[in-house]
Tab-separated table of N, CA and C in Angstrom:
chain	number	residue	atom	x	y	z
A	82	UNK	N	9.062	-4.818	3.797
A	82	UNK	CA	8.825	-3.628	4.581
A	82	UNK	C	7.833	-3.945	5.688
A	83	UNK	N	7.787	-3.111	6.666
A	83	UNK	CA	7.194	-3.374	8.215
A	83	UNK	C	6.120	-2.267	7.994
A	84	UNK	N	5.066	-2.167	7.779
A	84	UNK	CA	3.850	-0.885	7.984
A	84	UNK	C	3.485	-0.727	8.710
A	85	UNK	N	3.207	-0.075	9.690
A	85	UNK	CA	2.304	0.017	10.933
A	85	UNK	C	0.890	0.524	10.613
A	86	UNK	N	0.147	0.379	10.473
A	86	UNK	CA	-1.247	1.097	10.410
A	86	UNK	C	-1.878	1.201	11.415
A	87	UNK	N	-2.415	2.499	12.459
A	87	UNK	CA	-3.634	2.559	13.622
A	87	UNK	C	-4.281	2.585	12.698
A	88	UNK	N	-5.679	1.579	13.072
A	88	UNK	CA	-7.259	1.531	12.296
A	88	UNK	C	-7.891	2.897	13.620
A	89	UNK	N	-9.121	3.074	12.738
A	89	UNK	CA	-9.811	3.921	13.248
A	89	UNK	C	-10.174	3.590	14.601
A	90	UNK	N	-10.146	2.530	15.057
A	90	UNK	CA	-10.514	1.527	16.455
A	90	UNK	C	-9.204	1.848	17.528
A	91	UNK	N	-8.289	2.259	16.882
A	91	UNK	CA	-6.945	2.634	17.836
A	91	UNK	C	-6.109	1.880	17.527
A	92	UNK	N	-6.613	0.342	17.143
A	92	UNK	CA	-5.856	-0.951	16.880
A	92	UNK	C	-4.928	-1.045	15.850
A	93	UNK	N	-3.347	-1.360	16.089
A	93	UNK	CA	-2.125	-1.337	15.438
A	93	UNK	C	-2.082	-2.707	14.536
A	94	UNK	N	-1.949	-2.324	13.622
A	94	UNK	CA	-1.900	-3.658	12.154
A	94	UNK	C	-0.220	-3.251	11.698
A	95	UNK	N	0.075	-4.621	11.870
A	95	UNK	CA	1.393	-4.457	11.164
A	95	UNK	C	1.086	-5.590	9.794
A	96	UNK	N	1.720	-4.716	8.660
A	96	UNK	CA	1.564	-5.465	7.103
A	96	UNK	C	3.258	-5.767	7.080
A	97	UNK	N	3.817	-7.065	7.095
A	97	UNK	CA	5.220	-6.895	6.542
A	97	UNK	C	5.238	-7.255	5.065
A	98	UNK	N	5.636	-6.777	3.987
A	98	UNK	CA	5.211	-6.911	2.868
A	98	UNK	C	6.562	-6.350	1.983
A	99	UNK	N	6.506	-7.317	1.012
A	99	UNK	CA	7.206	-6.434	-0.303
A	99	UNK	C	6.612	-5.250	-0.810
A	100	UNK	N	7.871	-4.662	-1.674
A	100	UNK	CA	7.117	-3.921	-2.443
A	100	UNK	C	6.575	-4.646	-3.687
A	101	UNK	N	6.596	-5.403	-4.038
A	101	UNK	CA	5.723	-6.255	-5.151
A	101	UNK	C	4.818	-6.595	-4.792
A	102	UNK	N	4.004	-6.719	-3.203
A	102	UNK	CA	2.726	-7.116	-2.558
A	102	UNK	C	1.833	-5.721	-2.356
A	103	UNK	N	2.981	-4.541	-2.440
A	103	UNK	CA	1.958	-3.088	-2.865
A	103	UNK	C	1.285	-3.249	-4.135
A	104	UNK	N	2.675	-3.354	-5.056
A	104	UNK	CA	1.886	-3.126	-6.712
A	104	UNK	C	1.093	-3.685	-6.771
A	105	UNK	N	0.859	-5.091	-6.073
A	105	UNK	CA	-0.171	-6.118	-6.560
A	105	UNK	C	-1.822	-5.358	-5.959
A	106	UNK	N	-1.536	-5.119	-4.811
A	106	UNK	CA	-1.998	-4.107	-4.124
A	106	UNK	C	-3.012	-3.103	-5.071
A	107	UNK	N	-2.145	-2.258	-5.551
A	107	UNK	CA	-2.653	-1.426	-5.795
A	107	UNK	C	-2.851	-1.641	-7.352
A	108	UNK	N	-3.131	-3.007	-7.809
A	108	UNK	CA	-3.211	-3.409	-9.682
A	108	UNK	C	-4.895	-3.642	-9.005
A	109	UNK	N	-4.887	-4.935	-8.080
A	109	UNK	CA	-6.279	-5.088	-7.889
A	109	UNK	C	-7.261	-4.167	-7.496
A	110	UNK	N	-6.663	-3.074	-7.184
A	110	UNK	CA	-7.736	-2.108	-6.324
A	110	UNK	C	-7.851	-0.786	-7.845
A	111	UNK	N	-7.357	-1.070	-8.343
A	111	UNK	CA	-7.238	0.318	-9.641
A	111	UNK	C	-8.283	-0.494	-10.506
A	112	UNK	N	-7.877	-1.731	-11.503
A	112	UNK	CA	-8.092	-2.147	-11.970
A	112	UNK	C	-9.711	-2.592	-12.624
A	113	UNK	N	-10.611	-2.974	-11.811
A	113	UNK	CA	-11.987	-2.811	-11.932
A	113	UNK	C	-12.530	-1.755	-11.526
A	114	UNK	N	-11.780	-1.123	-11.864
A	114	UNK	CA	-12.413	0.586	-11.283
A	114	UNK	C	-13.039	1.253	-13.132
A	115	UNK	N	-13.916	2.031	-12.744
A	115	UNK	CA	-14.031	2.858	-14.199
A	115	UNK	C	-12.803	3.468	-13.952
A	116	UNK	N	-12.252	4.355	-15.592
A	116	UNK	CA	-11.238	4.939	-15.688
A	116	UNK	C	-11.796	6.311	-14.834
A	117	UNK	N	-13.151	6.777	-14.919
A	117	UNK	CA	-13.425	8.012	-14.114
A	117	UNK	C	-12.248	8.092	-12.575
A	118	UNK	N	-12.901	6.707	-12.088
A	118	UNK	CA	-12.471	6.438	-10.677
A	118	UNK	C	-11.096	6.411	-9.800
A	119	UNK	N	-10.097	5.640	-11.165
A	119	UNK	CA	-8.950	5.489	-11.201
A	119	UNK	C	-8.068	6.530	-10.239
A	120	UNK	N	-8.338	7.430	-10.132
A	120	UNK	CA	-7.501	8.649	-9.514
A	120	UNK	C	-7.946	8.814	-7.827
A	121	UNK	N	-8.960	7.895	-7.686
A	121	UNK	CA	-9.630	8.335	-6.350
A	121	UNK	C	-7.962	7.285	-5.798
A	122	UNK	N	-8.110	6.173	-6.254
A	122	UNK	CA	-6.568	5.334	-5.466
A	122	UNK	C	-4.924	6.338	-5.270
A	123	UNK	N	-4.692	6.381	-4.298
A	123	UNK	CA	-3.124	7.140	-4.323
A	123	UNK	C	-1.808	6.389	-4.684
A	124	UNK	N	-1.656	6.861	-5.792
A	124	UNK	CA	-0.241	6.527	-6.247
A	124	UNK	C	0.897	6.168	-5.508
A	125	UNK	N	1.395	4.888	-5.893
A	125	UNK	CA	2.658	4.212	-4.903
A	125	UNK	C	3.628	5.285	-5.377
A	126	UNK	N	4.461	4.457	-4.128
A	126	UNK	CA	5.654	5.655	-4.254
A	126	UNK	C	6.825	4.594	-5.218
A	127	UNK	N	7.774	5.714	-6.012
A	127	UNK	CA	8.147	5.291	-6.948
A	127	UNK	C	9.498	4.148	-6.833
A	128	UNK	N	9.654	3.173	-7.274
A	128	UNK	CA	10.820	2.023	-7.264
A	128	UNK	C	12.228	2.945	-7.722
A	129	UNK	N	12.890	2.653	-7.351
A	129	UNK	CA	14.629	3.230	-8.001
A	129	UNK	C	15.677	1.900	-7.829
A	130	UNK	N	15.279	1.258	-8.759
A	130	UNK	CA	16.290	0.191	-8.874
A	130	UNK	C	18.401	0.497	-8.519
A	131	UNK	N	18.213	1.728	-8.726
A	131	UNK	CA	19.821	2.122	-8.033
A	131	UNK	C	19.568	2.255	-6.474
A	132	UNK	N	18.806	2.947	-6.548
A	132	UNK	CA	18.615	3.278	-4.621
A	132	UNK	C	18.566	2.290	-3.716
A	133	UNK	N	17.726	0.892	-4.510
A	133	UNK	CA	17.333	0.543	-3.362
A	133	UNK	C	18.028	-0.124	-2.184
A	134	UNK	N	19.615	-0.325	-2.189
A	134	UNK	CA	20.344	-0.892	-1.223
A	134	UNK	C	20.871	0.284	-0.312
A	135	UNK	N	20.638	1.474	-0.443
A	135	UNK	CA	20.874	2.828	0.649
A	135	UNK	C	19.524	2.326	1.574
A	136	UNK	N	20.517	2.605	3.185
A	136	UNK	CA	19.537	2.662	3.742
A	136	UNK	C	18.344	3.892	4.052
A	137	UNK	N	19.077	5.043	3.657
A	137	UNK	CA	18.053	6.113	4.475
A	137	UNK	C	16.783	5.760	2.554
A	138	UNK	N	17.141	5.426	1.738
A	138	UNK	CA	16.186	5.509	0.832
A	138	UNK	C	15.068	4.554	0.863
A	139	UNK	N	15.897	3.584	1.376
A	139	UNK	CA	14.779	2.341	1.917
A	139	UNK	C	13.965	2.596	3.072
A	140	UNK	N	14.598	3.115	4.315
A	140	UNK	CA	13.723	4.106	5.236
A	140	UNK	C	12.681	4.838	4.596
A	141	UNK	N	12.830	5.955	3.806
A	141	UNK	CA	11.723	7.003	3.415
A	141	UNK	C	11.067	6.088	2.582
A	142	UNK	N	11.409	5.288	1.475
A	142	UNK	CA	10.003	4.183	0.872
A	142	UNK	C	9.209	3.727	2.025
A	143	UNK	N	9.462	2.570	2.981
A	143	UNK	CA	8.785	2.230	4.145
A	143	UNK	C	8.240	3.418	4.607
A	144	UNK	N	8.550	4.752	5.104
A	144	UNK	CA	7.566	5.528	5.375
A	144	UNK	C	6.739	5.684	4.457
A	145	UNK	N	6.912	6.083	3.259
A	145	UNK	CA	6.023	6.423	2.016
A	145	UNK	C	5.191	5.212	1.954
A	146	UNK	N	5.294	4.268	1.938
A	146	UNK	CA	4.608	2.844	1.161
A	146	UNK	C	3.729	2.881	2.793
A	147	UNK	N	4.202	2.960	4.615
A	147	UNK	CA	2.854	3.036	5.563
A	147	UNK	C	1.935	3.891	5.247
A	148	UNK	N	2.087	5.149	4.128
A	148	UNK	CA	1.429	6.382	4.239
A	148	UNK	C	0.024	5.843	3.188
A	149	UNK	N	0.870	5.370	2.194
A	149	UNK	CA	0.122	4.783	1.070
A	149	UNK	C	-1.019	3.939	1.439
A	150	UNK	N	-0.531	2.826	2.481
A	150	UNK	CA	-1.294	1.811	2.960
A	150	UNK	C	-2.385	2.325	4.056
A	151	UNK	N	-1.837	3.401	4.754
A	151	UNK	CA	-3.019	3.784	5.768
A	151	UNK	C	-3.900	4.491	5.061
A	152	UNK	N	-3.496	6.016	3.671
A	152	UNK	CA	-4.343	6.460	2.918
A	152	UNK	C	-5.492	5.076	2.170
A	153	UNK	N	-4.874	4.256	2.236
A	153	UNK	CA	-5.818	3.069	1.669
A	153	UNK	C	-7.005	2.575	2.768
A	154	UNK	N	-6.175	1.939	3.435
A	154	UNK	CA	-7.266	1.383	4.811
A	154	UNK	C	-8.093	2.224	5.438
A	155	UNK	N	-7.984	3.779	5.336
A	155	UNK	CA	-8.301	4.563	5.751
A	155	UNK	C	-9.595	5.825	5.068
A	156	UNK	N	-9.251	4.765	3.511
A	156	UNK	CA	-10.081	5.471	3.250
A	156	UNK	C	-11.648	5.070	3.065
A	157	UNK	N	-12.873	5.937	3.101
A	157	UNK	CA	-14.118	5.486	3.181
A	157	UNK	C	-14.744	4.490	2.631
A	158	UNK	N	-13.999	4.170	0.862
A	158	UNK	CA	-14.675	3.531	0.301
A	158	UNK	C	-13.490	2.233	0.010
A	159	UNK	N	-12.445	2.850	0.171
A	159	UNK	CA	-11.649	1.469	0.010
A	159	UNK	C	-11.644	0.846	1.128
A	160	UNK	N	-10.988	1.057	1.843
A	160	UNK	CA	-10.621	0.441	2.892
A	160	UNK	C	-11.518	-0.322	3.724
A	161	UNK	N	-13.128	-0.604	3.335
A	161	UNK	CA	-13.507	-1.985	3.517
A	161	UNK	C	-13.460	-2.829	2.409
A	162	UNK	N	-13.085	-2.229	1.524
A	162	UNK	CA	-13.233	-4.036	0.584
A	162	UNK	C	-12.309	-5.470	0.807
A	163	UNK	N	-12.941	-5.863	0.465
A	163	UNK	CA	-12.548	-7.403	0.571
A	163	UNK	C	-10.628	-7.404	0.370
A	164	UNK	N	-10.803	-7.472	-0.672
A	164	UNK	CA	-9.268	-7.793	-0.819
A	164	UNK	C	-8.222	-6.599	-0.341
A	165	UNK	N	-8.626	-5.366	0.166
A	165	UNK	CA	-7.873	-4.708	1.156
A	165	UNK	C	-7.457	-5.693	2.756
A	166	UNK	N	-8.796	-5.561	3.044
A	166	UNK	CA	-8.616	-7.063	4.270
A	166	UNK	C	-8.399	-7.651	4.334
A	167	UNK	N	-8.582	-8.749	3.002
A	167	UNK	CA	-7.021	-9.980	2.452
A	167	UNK	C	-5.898	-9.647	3.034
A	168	UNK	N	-5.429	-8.519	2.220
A	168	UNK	CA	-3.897	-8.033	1.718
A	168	UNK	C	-3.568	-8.205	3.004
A	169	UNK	N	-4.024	-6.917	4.115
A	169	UNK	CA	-3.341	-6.798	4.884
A	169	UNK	C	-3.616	-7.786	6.037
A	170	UNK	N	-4.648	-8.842	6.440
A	170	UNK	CA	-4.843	-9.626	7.271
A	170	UNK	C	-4.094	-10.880	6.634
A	171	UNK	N	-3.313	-10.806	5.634
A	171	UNK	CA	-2.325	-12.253	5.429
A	171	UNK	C	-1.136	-12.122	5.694
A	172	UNK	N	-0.287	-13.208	6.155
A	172	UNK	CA	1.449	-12.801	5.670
A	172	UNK	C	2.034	-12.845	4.966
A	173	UNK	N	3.040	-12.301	4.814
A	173	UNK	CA	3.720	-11.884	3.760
A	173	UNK	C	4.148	-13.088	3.338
């Protein structure tokens, strides 16, 4: 998938990424969290192993999965950590 993210700077980040480079994504960023915390991260959007060769379904994931990724980068406390800036400053 192709993400576009504007950072708060105006500046356009493109992530091309699987969806297996979200989950991973979003295992490391949940994961050392207290369970309190756990909920502050937003839930990926869901896999459909039948769907996924339609195109308009693969369309709305890629929208869903940029939404996911900008709610991430975007947000106050995630979106400077380290391995957010990994993720999305590597290639796929």
């Amino acid at each position: 998938f192709d993400c576009a993210i504007q950072l708060k700077d105006g500046t356009v980040v493109h992530a091309h990424k699987r969806y297996s480079a979200f989950a991973e994504l979003y295992k490391q960023l949940r994961d050392p969290l207290p369970e309190r915390m756990r909920a502050t991260i937003p839930k990926l959007p869901p896999k459909s192993p039948l769907s996924k060769f339609r195109a308009a379904f693969l369309d709305k994931r890629r929208r869903d999965l940029q939404h996911w990724l900008a709610s991430v980068v975007l947000h106050p406390d995630l979106g400077g950590r380290e391995v957010v800036r990994r993720w999305v400053m590597q290639s796929s």
